[in-house]
Short mmCIF file of C-alpha atoms in Angstrom, two decimals:
data_model
loop_
_atom_site.label_atom_id
_atom_site.label_comp_id
_atom_site.label_asym_id
_atom_site.label_seq_id
_atom_site.Cartn_x
_atom_site.Cartn_y
_atom_site.Cartn_z
CA MET Q 1 -29.20 -11.86 -25.30
CA THR Q 2 -32.07 -10.16 -23.62
CA THR Q 3 -32.06 -9.28 -20.00
CA GLU Q 4 -34.56 -11.84 -19.20
CA HIS Q 5 -32.19 -14.84 -20.99
CA LYS Q 6 -29.41 -13.55 -19.03
CA ILE Q 7 -31.23 -13.88 -15.64
CA LYS Q 8 -32.26 -17.46 -16.65
CA LYS Q 9 -28.98 -18.22 -17.39
CA TYR Q 10 -27.36 -17.20 -14.21
CA PHE Q 11 -29.98 -19.07 -12.18
CA GLU Q 12 -29.36 -22.50 -14.11
CA GLU Q 13 -25.34 -22.00 -14.28
CA SER Q 14 -24.20 -19.60 -11.07
CA PHE Q 15 -26.60 -19.06 -8.72
CA LEU Q 16 -26.38 -22.52 -6.55
CA SER Q 17 -22.44 -21.69 -6.64
CA ASP Q 18 -22.79 -18.28 -5.22
CA LEU Q 19 -25.75 -19.03 -2.88
CA LYS Q 20 -23.03 -21.56 -1.50
CA ALA Q 21 -20.11 -19.32 -1.59
CA GLY Q 22 -22.31 -16.34 -0.01
CA PHE Q 23 -23.68 -18.53 3.04
CA ILE Q 24 -20.00 -19.99 3.79
CA THR Q 25 -18.53 -16.59 3.61
CA ALA Q 26 -21.10 -14.74 5.61
CA VAL Q 27 -20.78 -17.27 8.51
CA VAL Q 28 -17.09 -16.75 8.34
CA ALA Q 29 -17.61 -12.89 8.20
CA LEU Q 30 -20.13 -12.65 11.29
CA PRO Q 31 -17.90 -13.19 14.09
CA LEU Q 32 -15.10 -11.19 12.49
CA ALA Q 33 -17.33 -8.11 11.91
CA ILE Q 34 -18.24 -8.23 15.63
CA ALA Q 35 -14.55 -8.85 16.66
CA PHE Q 36 -13.17 -6.01 14.81
CA ALA Q 37 -15.94 -3.71 15.92
CA LEU Q 38 -15.13 -4.35 19.52
CA ALA Q 39 -11.39 -4.00 18.75
CA SER Q 40 -11.99 -1.00 16.93
CA GLY Q 41 -13.91 0.72 20.16
CA VAL Q 42 -17.53 0.81 18.68
CA GLU Q 43 -20.66 -1.02 19.32
CA PRO Q 44 -20.65 -4.76 18.10
CA VAL Q 45 -23.72 -3.86 15.70
CA MET Q 46 -21.71 -1.38 13.76
CA GLY Q 47 -19.39 -4.01 12.45
CA LEU Q 48 -22.36 -6.06 11.30
CA TYR Q 49 -23.67 -2.78 9.44
CA THR Q 50 -20.29 -2.53 7.93
CA ALA Q 51 -20.00 -6.04 6.49
CA ILE Q 52 -23.72 -6.03 5.11
CA ILE Q 53 -23.23 -2.46 3.43
CA ALA Q 54 -20.04 -2.61 2.14
CA GLY Q 55 -20.21 -6.00 1.05
CA ALA Q 56 -23.22 -5.14 -1.21
CA LEU Q 57 -21.86 -2.10 -2.09
CA VAL Q 58 -18.32 -2.95 -3.32
CA SER Q 59 -19.47 -6.25 -5.08
CA SER Q 60 -22.08 -4.05 -6.81
CA PHE Q 61 -19.78 -1.27 -8.14
CA GLY Q 62 -16.03 -2.44 -7.46
CA GLY Q 63 -13.33 -3.56 -9.89
CA SER Q 64 -12.87 -7.20 -8.30
CA ARG Q 65 -15.50 -9.95 -9.10
CA TYR Q 66 -14.79 -11.84 -6.01
CA SER Q 67 -13.76 -9.45 -3.26
CA ILE Q 68 -15.63 -9.53 -0.17
CA SER Q 69 -15.38 -6.29 1.81
CA GLY Q 70 -16.45 -5.34 5.14
CA PRO Q 71 -14.40 -4.47 8.78
CA THR Q 72 -10.75 -5.67 8.66
CA GLY Q 73 -8.23 -6.11 11.25
CA ALA Q 74 -5.71 -3.56 9.62
CA MET Q 75 -8.36 -0.87 10.20
CA THR Q 76 -9.08 -1.56 13.60
CA VAL Q 77 -5.93 0.23 15.06
CA ILE Q 78 -6.71 3.79 12.76
CA ILE Q 79 -10.24 3.38 13.88
CA LEU Q 80 -9.50 2.75 17.45
CA SER Q 81 -7.46 5.85 17.48
CA THR Q 82 -9.61 8.06 15.94
CA VAL Q 83 -12.36 7.09 18.33
CA ASN Q 84 -10.06 7.70 21.05
CA THR Q 85 -9.45 11.19 19.82
CA HIS Q 86 -12.08 12.60 18.23
CA GLY Q 87 -15.12 10.10 19.48
CA VAL Q 88 -17.41 8.09 17.07
CA GLU Q 89 -18.80 11.42 15.55
CA GLY Q 90 -15.18 12.15 14.36
CA LEU Q 91 -14.58 8.51 13.15
CA LEU Q 92 -17.84 8.58 11.00
CA LEU Q 93 -16.99 11.94 9.43
CA ALA Q 94 -13.22 10.48 8.93
CA GLY Q 95 -14.69 7.33 6.99
CA CYS Q 96 -16.74 9.90 4.85
CA LEU Q 97 -13.87 11.52 3.61
CA ALA Q 98 -11.70 8.67 3.21
CA GLY Q 99 -14.43 7.40 0.99
CA ILE Q 100 -14.15 10.99 -0.93
CA PHE Q 101 -10.45 10.40 -1.04
CA GLN Q 102 -10.81 6.83 -2.70
CA ILE Q 103 -13.30 8.07 -5.16
CA LEU Q 104 -10.80 10.46 -5.99
CA PHE Q 105 -7.79 8.04 -6.39
CA GLY Q 106 -9.83 6.15 -8.73
CA ILE Q 107 -11.08 8.86 -10.98
CA MET Q 108 -7.38 10.06 -11.27
CA ASN Q 109 -6.42 6.65 -12.16
CA LEU Q 110 -4.05 6.58 -9.08
CA GLY Q 111 -5.14 2.94 -8.51
CA LYS Q 112 -1.69 1.45 -10.16
CA VAL Q 113 0.30 4.12 -8.42
CA VAL Q 114 -0.70 2.29 -5.13
CA LYS Q 115 1.53 -0.74 -5.96
CA TYR Q 116 4.81 1.54 -6.02
CA ILE Q 117 4.27 1.99 -2.13
CA PRO Q 118 7.74 0.20 -1.07
CA LEU Q 119 7.44 -3.59 0.32
CA PRO Q 120 9.30 -2.87 3.72
CA VAL Q 121 6.79 0.15 4.45
CA ILE Q 122 3.86 -2.15 3.81
CA SER Q 123 5.40 -4.95 5.78
CA GLY Q 124 6.77 -2.99 8.72
CA PHE Q 125 3.01 -0.95 8.86
CA THR Q 126 0.86 -4.26 8.33
CA SER Q 127 3.53 -6.13 11.24
CA GLY Q 128 3.10 -3.01 13.65
CA ILE Q 129 -0.63 -3.13 13.05
CA GLY Q 130 -0.94 -7.01 13.74
CA VAL Q 131 1.19 -6.19 17.31
CA ILE Q 132 -1.10 -3.57 18.36
CA ILE Q 133 -3.80 -5.82 17.68
CA LEU Q 134 -2.46 -8.85 19.67
CA ILE Q 135 -1.85 -6.39 22.84
CA GLY Q 136 -4.90 -4.90 22.66
CA GLN Q 137 -6.53 -8.23 22.99
CA LEU Q 138 -4.58 -9.31 25.86
CA SER Q 139 -7.24 -7.78 28.34
CA ASN Q 140 -10.03 -10.05 26.63
CA SER Q 141 -7.79 -13.14 26.58
CA PHE Q 142 -7.70 -12.82 30.32
CA GLY Q 143 -11.23 -12.17 30.90
CA LEU Q 144 -10.24 -8.37 31.95
CA VAL Q 145 -12.60 -5.44 31.72
CA LEU Q 146 -10.14 -2.67 31.08
CA PRO Q 147 -10.85 0.70 29.61
CA ALA Q 148 -8.81 1.29 25.71
CA ARG Q 149 -5.68 2.99 25.67
CA GLU Q 150 -4.14 5.18 23.37
CA HIS Q 151 -0.75 3.60 23.51
CA VAL Q 152 0.58 -0.08 23.71
CA TRP Q 153 3.03 0.30 26.79
CA GLU Q 154 -0.22 1.47 28.56
CA THR Q 155 -2.15 -1.60 27.73
CA VAL Q 156 0.70 -4.14 28.57
CA TYR Q 157 1.24 -2.25 32.02
CA ASP Q 158 -2.58 -2.17 32.79
CA VAL Q 159 -2.89 -5.88 32.12
CA PHE Q 160 -0.18 -6.86 34.04
CA ALA Q 161 -1.15 -4.77 36.82
CA ALA Q 162 -4.56 -6.65 36.77
CA LEU Q 163 -3.41 -10.26 36.40
CA GLY Q 164 -4.35 -11.19 39.84
CA MET Q 165 -8.25 -10.75 38.90
CA ALA Q 166 -7.56 -12.63 35.84
CA ASN Q 167 -11.04 -14.81 35.02
CA THR Q 168 -9.86 -18.33 34.71
CA THR Q 169 -12.86 -19.58 32.72
CA ALA Q 170 -12.27 -16.70 30.22
CA VAL Q 171 -8.35 -17.87 30.07
CA LEU Q 172 -9.81 -21.38 29.30
CA LEU Q 173 -12.03 -20.23 26.75
CA PHE Q 174 -9.35 -18.42 24.96
CA GLY Q 175 -7.05 -21.37 25.20
CA GLY Q 176 -9.63 -23.74 23.62
CA THR Q 177 -10.30 -21.06 21.05
CA ILE Q 178 -6.93 -21.27 19.74
CA VAL Q 179 -6.56 -25.05 20.12
CA LEU Q 180 -9.75 -25.83 18.20
CA MET Q 181 -9.04 -22.96 15.41
CA LEU Q 182 -5.41 -24.74 14.80
CA LEU Q 183 -6.83 -28.24 15.22
CA LEU Q 184 -10.59 -28.08 13.69
CA PRO Q 185 -9.32 -27.38 9.98
CA ARG Q 186 -7.33 -30.76 9.65
CA ILE Q 187 -10.19 -32.78 11.48
CA LEU Q 188 -13.00 -31.29 9.35
CA SER Q 189 -10.89 -31.93 6.10
CA GLY Q 190 -10.86 -35.39 6.78
CA SER Q 191 -14.63 -35.66 6.75
CA ARG Q 192 -16.60 -35.71 3.20
CA TYR Q 193 -19.87 -33.68 4.97
CA LEU Q 194 -17.97 -31.48 7.23
CA ASN Q 195 -14.88 -30.28 5.13
CA ASN Q 196 -16.32 -27.00 3.87
CA VAL Q 197 -17.62 -26.02 7.40
CA PRO Q 198 -15.25 -23.23 8.70
CA ALA Q 199 -13.70 -23.95 11.93
CA SER Q 200 -14.54 -20.58 13.46
CA ILE Q 201 -18.30 -21.11 13.09
CA VAL Q 202 -17.70 -24.45 14.82
CA THR Q 203 -15.83 -22.88 17.54
CA LEU Q 204 -18.42 -19.91 17.72
CA ILE Q 205 -21.24 -22.29 18.52
CA ILE Q 206 -19.32 -24.47 20.85
CA SER Q 207 -18.61 -20.96 22.88
CA VAL Q 208 -21.90 -19.61 22.47
CA VAL Q 209 -23.74 -22.98 23.63
CA LEU Q 210 -21.13 -23.34 26.84
CA THR Q 211 -21.65 -19.77 27.80
CA TYR Q 212 -25.41 -20.04 27.58
CA TYR Q 213 -26.17 -23.17 29.25
CA PHE Q 214 -23.61 -23.01 31.77
CA HIS Q 215 -24.18 -19.50 32.51
CA LEU Q 216 -20.42 -18.91 32.63
CA GLU Q 217 -19.24 -15.97 34.61
CA VAL Q 218 -17.37 -14.28 31.61
CA PRO Q 219 -17.16 -10.82 29.67
CA ILE Q 220 -19.89 -11.20 26.34
CA VAL Q 221 -20.65 -9.18 23.47
CA GLY Q 222 -23.84 -8.00 25.20
CA ASP Q 223 -27.12 -6.85 23.28
CA ILE Q 224 -26.96 -6.52 19.46
CA PRO Q 225 -30.10 -4.65 18.67
CA GLY Q 226 -31.64 -6.68 15.53
CA ASN Q 227 -32.76 -3.40 13.47
CA ILE Q 228 -32.59 -2.40 10.14
CA PRO Q 229 -29.56 0.24 9.62
CA GLN Q 230 -31.01 3.83 10.37
CA PHE Q 231 -30.07 6.98 8.24
CA HIS Q 232 -28.66 9.62 10.40
CA MET Q 233 -26.89 12.70 9.44
CA LEU Q 234 -23.10 13.48 10.26
CA ASN Q 235 -21.55 16.29 11.99
CA PHE Q 236 -19.93 18.22 9.47
CA ASP Q 237 -18.39 20.75 11.87
CA LEU Q 238 -15.38 22.49 10.02
CA GLU Q 239 -13.29 22.34 13.31
CA LEU Q 240 -13.92 18.59 13.53
CA LEU Q 241 -13.20 18.37 9.79
CA TYR Q 242 -10.08 19.61 9.92
CA ALA Q 243 -9.29 17.52 13.07
CA VAL Q 244 -10.09 14.36 11.17
CA LEU Q 245 -8.46 15.00 7.58
CA PRO Q 246 -5.17 13.31 8.53
CA ALA Q 247 -6.82 10.16 10.12
CA ALA Q 248 -9.00 10.28 6.84
CA PHE Q 249 -6.22 10.06 4.52
CA THR Q 250 -4.62 7.48 6.20
CA ILE Q 251 -7.59 5.41 6.36
CA ALA Q 252 -7.88 5.93 2.69
CA LEU Q 253 -4.56 5.02 2.07
CA LEU Q 254 -4.51 1.89 4.36
CA GLY Q 255 -7.86 0.79 2.61
CA THR Q 256 -6.69 1.32 -0.97
CA ILE Q 257 -3.68 -0.72 -0.47
CA GLU Q 258 -5.45 -3.55 1.09
CA SER Q 259 -8.21 -3.43 -1.26
CA LEU Q 260 -6.00 -3.69 -4.28
CA LEU Q 261 -3.58 -6.25 -2.86
CA CYS Q 262 -6.90 -8.38 -2.11
CA ALA Q 263 -7.93 -7.78 -5.66
CA VAL Q 264 -4.18 -9.16 -6.93
CA VAL Q 265 -4.72 -12.39 -4.48
CA CYS Q 266 -7.96 -12.61 -6.00
CA ASP Q 267 -7.08 -12.09 -9.68
CA ALA Q 268 -4.04 -15.10 -8.69
CA MET Q 269 -6.77 -17.48 -7.53
CA THR Q 270 -8.75 -16.99 -10.29
CA THR Q 271 -6.93 -16.19 -13.20
CA THR Q 272 -9.23 -13.05 -13.76
CA LYS Q 273 -7.92 -9.06 -14.02
CA HIS Q 274 -9.71 -6.56 -11.77
CA ASN Q 275 -9.92 -3.11 -12.46
CA SER Q 276 -8.18 -1.25 -9.89
CA ASN Q 277 -9.50 2.46 -10.37
CA ARG Q 278 -13.28 0.90 -10.35
CA GLU Q 279 -12.36 -1.12 -7.60
CA LEU Q 280 -11.00 2.25 -5.57
CA ILE Q 281 -14.15 3.99 -6.66
CA GLY Q 282 -16.51 1.06 -5.28
CA GLN Q 283 -14.80 1.26 -2.21
CA GLY Q 284 -14.95 5.04 -2.02
CA ILE Q 285 -18.90 4.70 -2.48
CA ALA Q 286 -19.32 2.16 0.10
CA ASN Q 287 -17.36 4.38 2.50
CA VAL Q 288 -18.90 7.55 1.94
CA LEU Q 289 -22.47 5.90 2.82
CA LEU Q 290 -21.16 3.57 5.43
CA PRO Q 291 -21.11 6.65 8.22
CA PHE Q 292 -24.54 7.51 7.20
CA PHE Q 293 -25.93 4.32 8.69
CA ALA Q 294 -23.48 3.55 11.54
CA GLY Q 295 -21.36 1.73 9.80
CA ILE Q 296 -17.41 2.06 10.25
CA PRO Q 297 -14.64 2.25 7.60
CA ALA Q 298 -14.22 -1.16 5.44
CA THR Q 299 -11.98 -2.27 2.72
CA ALA Q 300 -11.64 -5.45 1.03
CA ALA Q 301 -10.90 -8.63 3.30
CA ILE Q 302 -7.95 -11.18 1.75
CA ALA Q 303 -9.48 -13.67 3.91
CA ARG Q 304 -13.13 -13.66 3.18
CA SER Q 305 -12.22 -13.15 -0.35
CA ALA Q 306 -10.24 -16.20 -0.48
CA VAL Q 307 -13.11 -18.30 1.44
CA ASN Q 308 -15.50 -16.93 -1.26
CA ILE Q 309 -13.53 -18.14 -4.26
CA ARG Q 310 -12.47 -21.37 -2.56
CA GLU Q 311 -16.36 -22.10 -2.01
CA GLY Q 312 -17.21 -21.66 -5.85
CA ALA Q 313 -18.11 -17.90 -6.50
CA ARG Q 314 -19.30 -17.68 -9.99
CA THR Q 315 -20.01 -13.77 -10.07
CA ARG Q 316 -20.45 -10.80 -7.99
CA MET Q 317 -23.63 -11.81 -6.54
CA SER Q 318 -21.48 -13.91 -4.00
CA GLY Q 319 -20.89 -10.98 -2.29
CA ILE Q 320 -24.28 -9.52 -2.20
CA ILE Q 321 -25.90 -12.83 -1.17
CA HIS Q 322 -23.41 -12.76 1.27
CA SER Q 323 -24.40 -9.20 2.94
CA LEU Q 324 -28.10 -10.53 2.59
CA ILE Q 325 -27.48 -13.44 4.77
CA LEU Q 326 -25.38 -11.21 7.22
CA PHE Q 327 -28.55 -9.09 7.19
CA ALA Q 328 -30.85 -12.24 8.08
CA ILE Q 329 -28.80 -13.32 10.75
CA LEU Q 330 -28.80 -9.79 12.61
CA ILE Q 331 -32.42 -9.66 12.02
CA PHE Q 332 -33.34 -13.23 13.55
CA PHE Q 333 -29.96 -14.35 15.57
CA GLY Q 334 -29.20 -10.80 17.27
CA PRO Q 335 -30.49 -11.79 20.57
CA ILE Q 336 -28.43 -15.03 20.40
CA ALA Q 337 -25.15 -13.23 19.33
CA ARG Q 338 -25.27 -11.33 22.63
CA TYR Q 339 -23.29 -14.45 24.32
CA ILE Q 340 -20.63 -14.73 22.17
CA PRO Q 341 -17.55 -14.50 24.95
CA LYS Q 342 -14.90 -11.80 24.42
CA ALA Q 343 -12.17 -14.73 24.96
CA TYR Q 344 -13.32 -16.06 21.82
CA LEU Q 345 -12.93 -13.03 20.03
CA ALA Q 346 -9.85 -12.61 21.42
CA GLY Q 347 -8.54 -15.84 20.32
CA ILE Q 348 -10.09 -15.20 16.51
CA LEU Q 349 -8.28 -11.62 16.61
CA ILE Q 350 -4.72 -12.74 17.70
CA LEU Q 351 -4.93 -15.66 15.17
CA VAL Q 352 -5.70 -12.80 12.93
CA SER Q 353 -2.69 -10.63 14.10
CA ILE Q 354 -0.12 -13.30 13.99
CA LYS Q 355 -1.03 -13.81 10.50
CA MET Q 356 -0.36 -10.21 9.70
CA ILE Q 357 3.01 -10.13 11.05
CA ASN Q 358 4.77 -12.16 7.89
CA ILE Q 359 8.05 -13.41 9.61
CA GLU Q 360 9.49 -14.53 6.32
CA GLU Q 361 8.87 -11.25 4.77
CA ILE Q 362 10.98 -9.50 7.30
CA ARG Q 363 13.64 -12.35 7.13
CA THR Q 364 14.01 -11.68 3.21
CA THR Q 365 14.29 -8.00 3.71
CA MET Q 366 16.93 -8.41 6.43
CA ARG Q 367 18.82 -10.92 4.35
CA ILE Q 368 18.67 -8.69 0.83
CA SER Q 369 18.91 -4.93 2.16
CA LYS Q 370 20.21 -2.99 5.33
CA MET Q 371 18.46 -0.04 4.02
CA ASP Q 372 15.14 -1.59 3.49
CA THR Q 373 15.49 -3.60 6.91
CA PHE Q 374 15.82 0.04 8.51
CA VAL Q 375 12.69 1.16 6.76
CA LEU Q 376 10.88 -1.74 7.76
CA LEU Q 377 11.91 -1.52 11.49
CA SER Q 378 11.41 2.07 11.86
CA THR Q 379 7.81 1.58 10.05
CA PHE Q 380 7.51 -0.97 12.35
CA ALA Q 381 8.76 0.89 15.55
CA LEU Q 382 7.01 4.10 14.93
CA THR Q 383 3.51 2.00 14.12
CA VAL Q 384 3.46 0.14 17.28
CA LEU Q 385 4.98 3.06 19.54
CA THR Q 386 3.45 6.16 17.92
CA ASP Q 387 0.20 6.56 15.88
CA LEU Q 388 -0.65 5.42 12.54
CA VAL Q 389 -0.79 8.46 10.70
CA PHE Q 390 2.78 9.49 11.66
CA ALA Q 391 3.84 5.87 11.10
CA ILE Q 392 3.15 5.59 7.60
CA GLN Q 393 4.14 9.28 6.65
CA ALA Q 394 7.63 8.62 8.05
CA GLY Q 395 7.97 5.02 6.63
CA MET Q 396 7.23 6.88 2.87
CA PHE Q 397 9.58 9.85 3.63
CA LEU Q 398 12.34 7.43 4.79
CA SER Q 399 11.75 5.35 1.76
CA ILE Q 400 11.96 8.55 -0.61
CA ILE Q 401 14.82 9.38 1.09
CA LEU Q 402 16.72 5.85 0.64
CA LEU Q 403 15.46 6.19 -3.25
CA PHE Q 404 17.36 9.57 -3.73
CA ILE Q 405 20.70 7.60 -1.87
CA ARG Q 406 20.38 5.12 -4.07
CA LEU Q 407 19.46 7.24 -7.42
CA THR Q 408 22.41 9.29 -6.38
CA ASN Q 409 24.89 6.55 -6.06
CA MET Q 410 23.99 5.39 -9.63
CA ILE Q 411 25.37 8.46 -10.95
CA ASP Q 412 28.74 8.34 -12.11
CA ILE Q 413 31.35 10.11 -14.43
CA HIS Q 414 33.67 8.27 -16.58
CA THR Q 415 36.26 9.60 -18.58
CA MET Q 416 37.51 7.74 -21.52
CA GLU Q 417 40.32 6.33 -19.49
CA ASN Q 418 38.28 3.86 -17.97
CA TYR Q 419 37.92 2.00 -21.19
CA ASP Q 420 40.19 -0.06 -23.62
CA PRO Q 421 42.42 2.65 -25.41
CA SER Q 422 42.63 0.16 -28.34
CA GLU Q 423 39.03 0.34 -28.96
CA GLY Q 424 36.09 2.60 -30.54
CA ILE Q 425 36.23 5.97 -29.07
CA ASN Q 426 39.71 5.92 -27.63
CA ALA Q 427 41.11 4.46 -30.48
CA THR Q 428 39.73 7.38 -32.69
CA ILE Q 429 41.06 9.99 -30.22
CA LEU Q 430 44.41 8.63 -29.70
CA SER Q 431 44.99 8.29 -33.51
CA ASP Q 432 44.68 11.66 -33.89
CA PRO Q 433 46.66 14.38 -32.31
CA TYR Q 434 44.42 17.33 -32.59
CA LEU Q 435 42.03 15.34 -30.68
CA HIS Q 436 44.18 13.91 -28.42
CA ASP Q 437 45.52 17.20 -27.13
CA ASN Q 438 41.81 18.93 -27.27
CA VAL Q 439 39.30 16.87 -26.77
CA ALA Q 440 37.81 15.43 -23.15
CA VAL Q 441 34.94 12.73 -23.62
CA TYR Q 442 32.82 12.26 -20.63
CA THR Q 443 30.13 9.58 -20.23
CA ILE Q 444 27.47 10.21 -17.67
CA ASN Q 445 25.65 7.14 -15.98
CA GLY Q 446 22.34 7.43 -14.12
CA PRO Q 447 19.56 10.04 -13.64
CA PHE Q 448 20.53 13.75 -13.98
CA PHE Q 449 18.46 14.82 -11.35
CA PHE Q 450 18.69 17.37 -8.60
CA GLY Q 451 19.81 14.32 -6.09
CA ALA Q 452 22.91 13.86 -8.19
CA MET Q 453 24.06 17.39 -8.54
CA ASN Q 454 26.96 17.00 -5.97
CA VAL Q 455 28.11 13.98 -7.57
CA PHE Q 456 28.12 15.87 -10.97
CA GLU Q 457 29.77 18.72 -9.90
CA HIS Q 458 32.76 16.96 -8.08
CA LYS Q 459 33.38 14.49 -10.89
CA VAL Q 460 33.04 17.50 -13.38
CA ASP Q 461 35.26 20.05 -11.30
CA GLU Q 462 37.52 17.29 -10.57
CA GLN Q 463 38.27 16.58 -14.51
CA ILE Q 464 37.65 20.28 -15.80
CA ASN Q 465 41.11 21.19 -14.16
CA MET Q 466 42.59 19.26 -16.97
CA ARG Q 467 40.93 22.29 -19.17
CA LYS Q 468 40.72 20.55 -22.58
CA LYS Q 469 39.04 23.01 -25.25
CA HIS Q 470 36.50 20.73 -26.34
CA VAL Q 471 34.31 18.68 -23.88
CA VAL Q 472 32.31 15.84 -25.03
CA ILE Q 473 29.44 14.72 -22.61
CA ARG Q 474 28.18 11.31 -23.38
CA MET Q 475 24.36 10.80 -22.41
CA ARG Q 476 23.55 7.44 -23.53
CA TYR Q 477 23.40 6.08 -20.37
CA VAL Q 478 20.95 8.93 -18.73
CA PRO Q 479 17.18 7.88 -18.49
CA PHE Q 480 15.93 11.20 -17.58
CA ILE Q 481 16.72 14.82 -16.35
CA ASP Q 482 14.61 16.87 -14.23
CA THR Q 483 14.37 20.82 -13.97
CA THR Q 484 17.46 21.12 -11.47
CA GLY Q 485 19.60 18.88 -14.13
CA ILE Q 486 18.88 21.14 -16.68
CA GLU Q 487 19.73 24.05 -15.15
CA ARG Q 488 22.98 22.80 -14.09
CA LEU Q 489 23.56 21.73 -17.49
CA LYS Q 490 22.90 25.01 -18.69
CA SER Q 491 25.37 26.94 -15.93
CA PHE Q 492 28.15 23.79 -16.96
CA ILE Q 493 27.85 25.09 -20.62
CA LEU Q 494 27.45 28.97 -20.14
CA ASN Q 495 30.76 28.54 -17.89
CA ARG Q 496 32.90 26.56 -20.52
CA ASN Q 497 31.84 29.13 -23.18
CA LYS Q 498 32.92 31.86 -20.91
CA LEU Q 499 36.21 30.16 -20.54
CA GLY Q 500 36.51 30.03 -24.35
CA ASP Q 501 35.64 25.92 -24.27
CA HIS Q 502 33.15 24.33 -26.07
CA VAL Q 503 30.72 21.61 -25.11
CA TYR Q 504 29.16 18.95 -27.22
CA LEU Q 505 26.39 16.46 -26.10
CA THR Q 506 26.01 13.09 -27.82
CA SER Q 507 23.66 10.21 -27.67
CA VAL Q 508 20.82 11.92 -25.71
CA GLN Q 509 17.90 9.87 -24.91
CA PRO Q 510 14.56 11.51 -26.49
CA GLU Q 511 13.11 11.73 -22.93
CA VAL Q 512 16.00 13.83 -22.16
CA MET Q 513 16.00 15.74 -25.44
CA THR Q 514 12.56 16.58 -24.60
CA ALA Q 515 13.16 18.08 -21.36
CA ILE Q 516 16.16 19.91 -23.11
CA ASN Q 517 13.85 21.26 -26.06
CA SER Q 518 11.24 22.12 -23.43
CA ASP Q 519 13.60 24.62 -21.68
CA THR Q 520 13.24 27.85 -23.35
CA ALA Q 521 17.13 29.11 -22.46
CA LEU Q 522 18.68 25.76 -23.51
CA SER Q 523 17.03 25.00 -26.70
CA GLU Q 524 18.15 28.62 -27.80
CA MET Q 525 21.46 27.80 -26.88
CA VAL Q 526 21.40 24.54 -29.26
CA LYS Q 527 19.77 27.07 -32.19
CA GLU Q 528 22.55 29.32 -31.76
CA ASN Q 529 25.20 26.69 -31.50
CA GLU Q 530 26.34 27.20 -28.10
CA VAL Q 531 26.23 23.56 -27.81
CA LEU Q 532 26.17 21.09 -30.64
CA ILE Q 533 24.03 17.77 -29.95
CA PHE Q 534 25.16 14.40 -32.14
CA GLN Q 535 23.47 11.36 -32.75
CA ARG Q 536 26.63 9.60 -31.95
CA THR Q 537 30.14 10.18 -29.96
CA GLN Q 538 32.13 9.18 -33.12
CA GLU Q 539 30.15 11.71 -35.28
CA ALA Q 540 31.24 14.52 -32.89
CA LEU Q 541 34.83 13.31 -32.90
CA VAL Q 542 34.63 13.22 -36.84
CA TYR Q 543 33.54 16.68 -36.94
CA LEU Q 544 35.91 18.18 -34.59
CA SER Q 545 38.84 16.31 -36.59
CA SER Q 546 37.59 17.62 -40.03
CA SER Q 547 37.28 21.14 -38.73
CA GLY Q 548 40.54 21.51 -36.53
CA GLU Q 549 39.01 24.16 -34.33
CA GLY Q 550 35.55 22.71 -34.01
CA GLY Q 551 34.06 25.30 -36.76
CA ARG Q 552 34.04 27.99 -33.99
#
């Protein structure tokens, strides 16, 4: 099929659906882009630039057909923290570096690795961000103009100290926004002609009309220049670059997690399959280029992507159309957007933040595992009370430590006394006086890695006091062995050989055997018959029984 035929087929089959989906998605994205920009401590127009550029680039180069990218709630906290610490120039540089990280993640095929980040870390982190966003909007909900604070307790203190100056009109607008956002979806869904109209845009129009025509004395967004994004060079100062690296990595990691989660949600809604590594490269391209046009870090947005799908998107063009419509709104309706009251945006953001706190997920975690609950609550508390970089690092560290504890608890060493004496290996040993007096069989259960060494040494030392001449180690249930495990196994074999004892390994799994053969010293011990390896334990017992002294 020629390019001309493909274009013709697209306009005949998909264009109208993509146009409708792109228009509705753009209408939904408009107030969110402005709200997230203000919550991030930057100019509202930067949010619009981000939605326009990221939406077009990720839809063109990403690996998920239906994902819509732009500024999101999850990003606002780390962006605000970076702005407070390093200024807007530092944020733009961090965003560019984050994009480079994401491209590298994609090139290195790390897209699938992200899914191994434990749910308690993601849940605690996301819930903590939700709480920070909620607290950060308290001043706007009361119509107060207060400086942005680095810590939530400072924000809470400032708000309570200034409650006497609360703007009643702003509080009413905020409350009205919340009520309308909750009630309008039900009301509009009952109308044949209005069921596709987003509640957020109806609420936006009402709040702007009220503010403009009645000259309401409430804080508003202010001027939004209707200009085309202008290219400007970043400040590649080495000192600043080193300073923003931790924030850049956190932005990259957070953006990666949210984008891939969004892609999974889109797949579930459309029975399609995304390319995770291509999605990371697409997100990275957008984040590398955005700072050069005054855009803030972006990621795929689950809510907007769901709207895009629900409204009938067929191809990637719906995301590009969404960007073009936002661009048109910026150029032609920028002067009107200045009248958007901040109390309305506070209502939108607080609803978003509440949805980020998944109470059911937290309850499920608390019911299932105390250790996972500890990780979740620790990550949550650190996210709210410290900074995001430290919180996600600490959450991952705690998860790794608890994983080691679980893996360590998995390893156990059983003697044959734990098994039925009338069957299998026990029956063979008990029926042969030589085997009964000279052979000890141990079964290792679990991964043989550095975290399990204390258990191994304690169990073996406890049993070796029996001092039988032949020690058979069954490794059927050892899924893997690391370098520390190899070294400890060598040491054990050498110590037994010095005492005149002999060690036999049986039922060794292929992955473990590969590790043994990869170690020069241990493979040499196998060649020199300092340790014998058998496919089955019964083969080792037959060998020992028939040779009397084991052929040594």
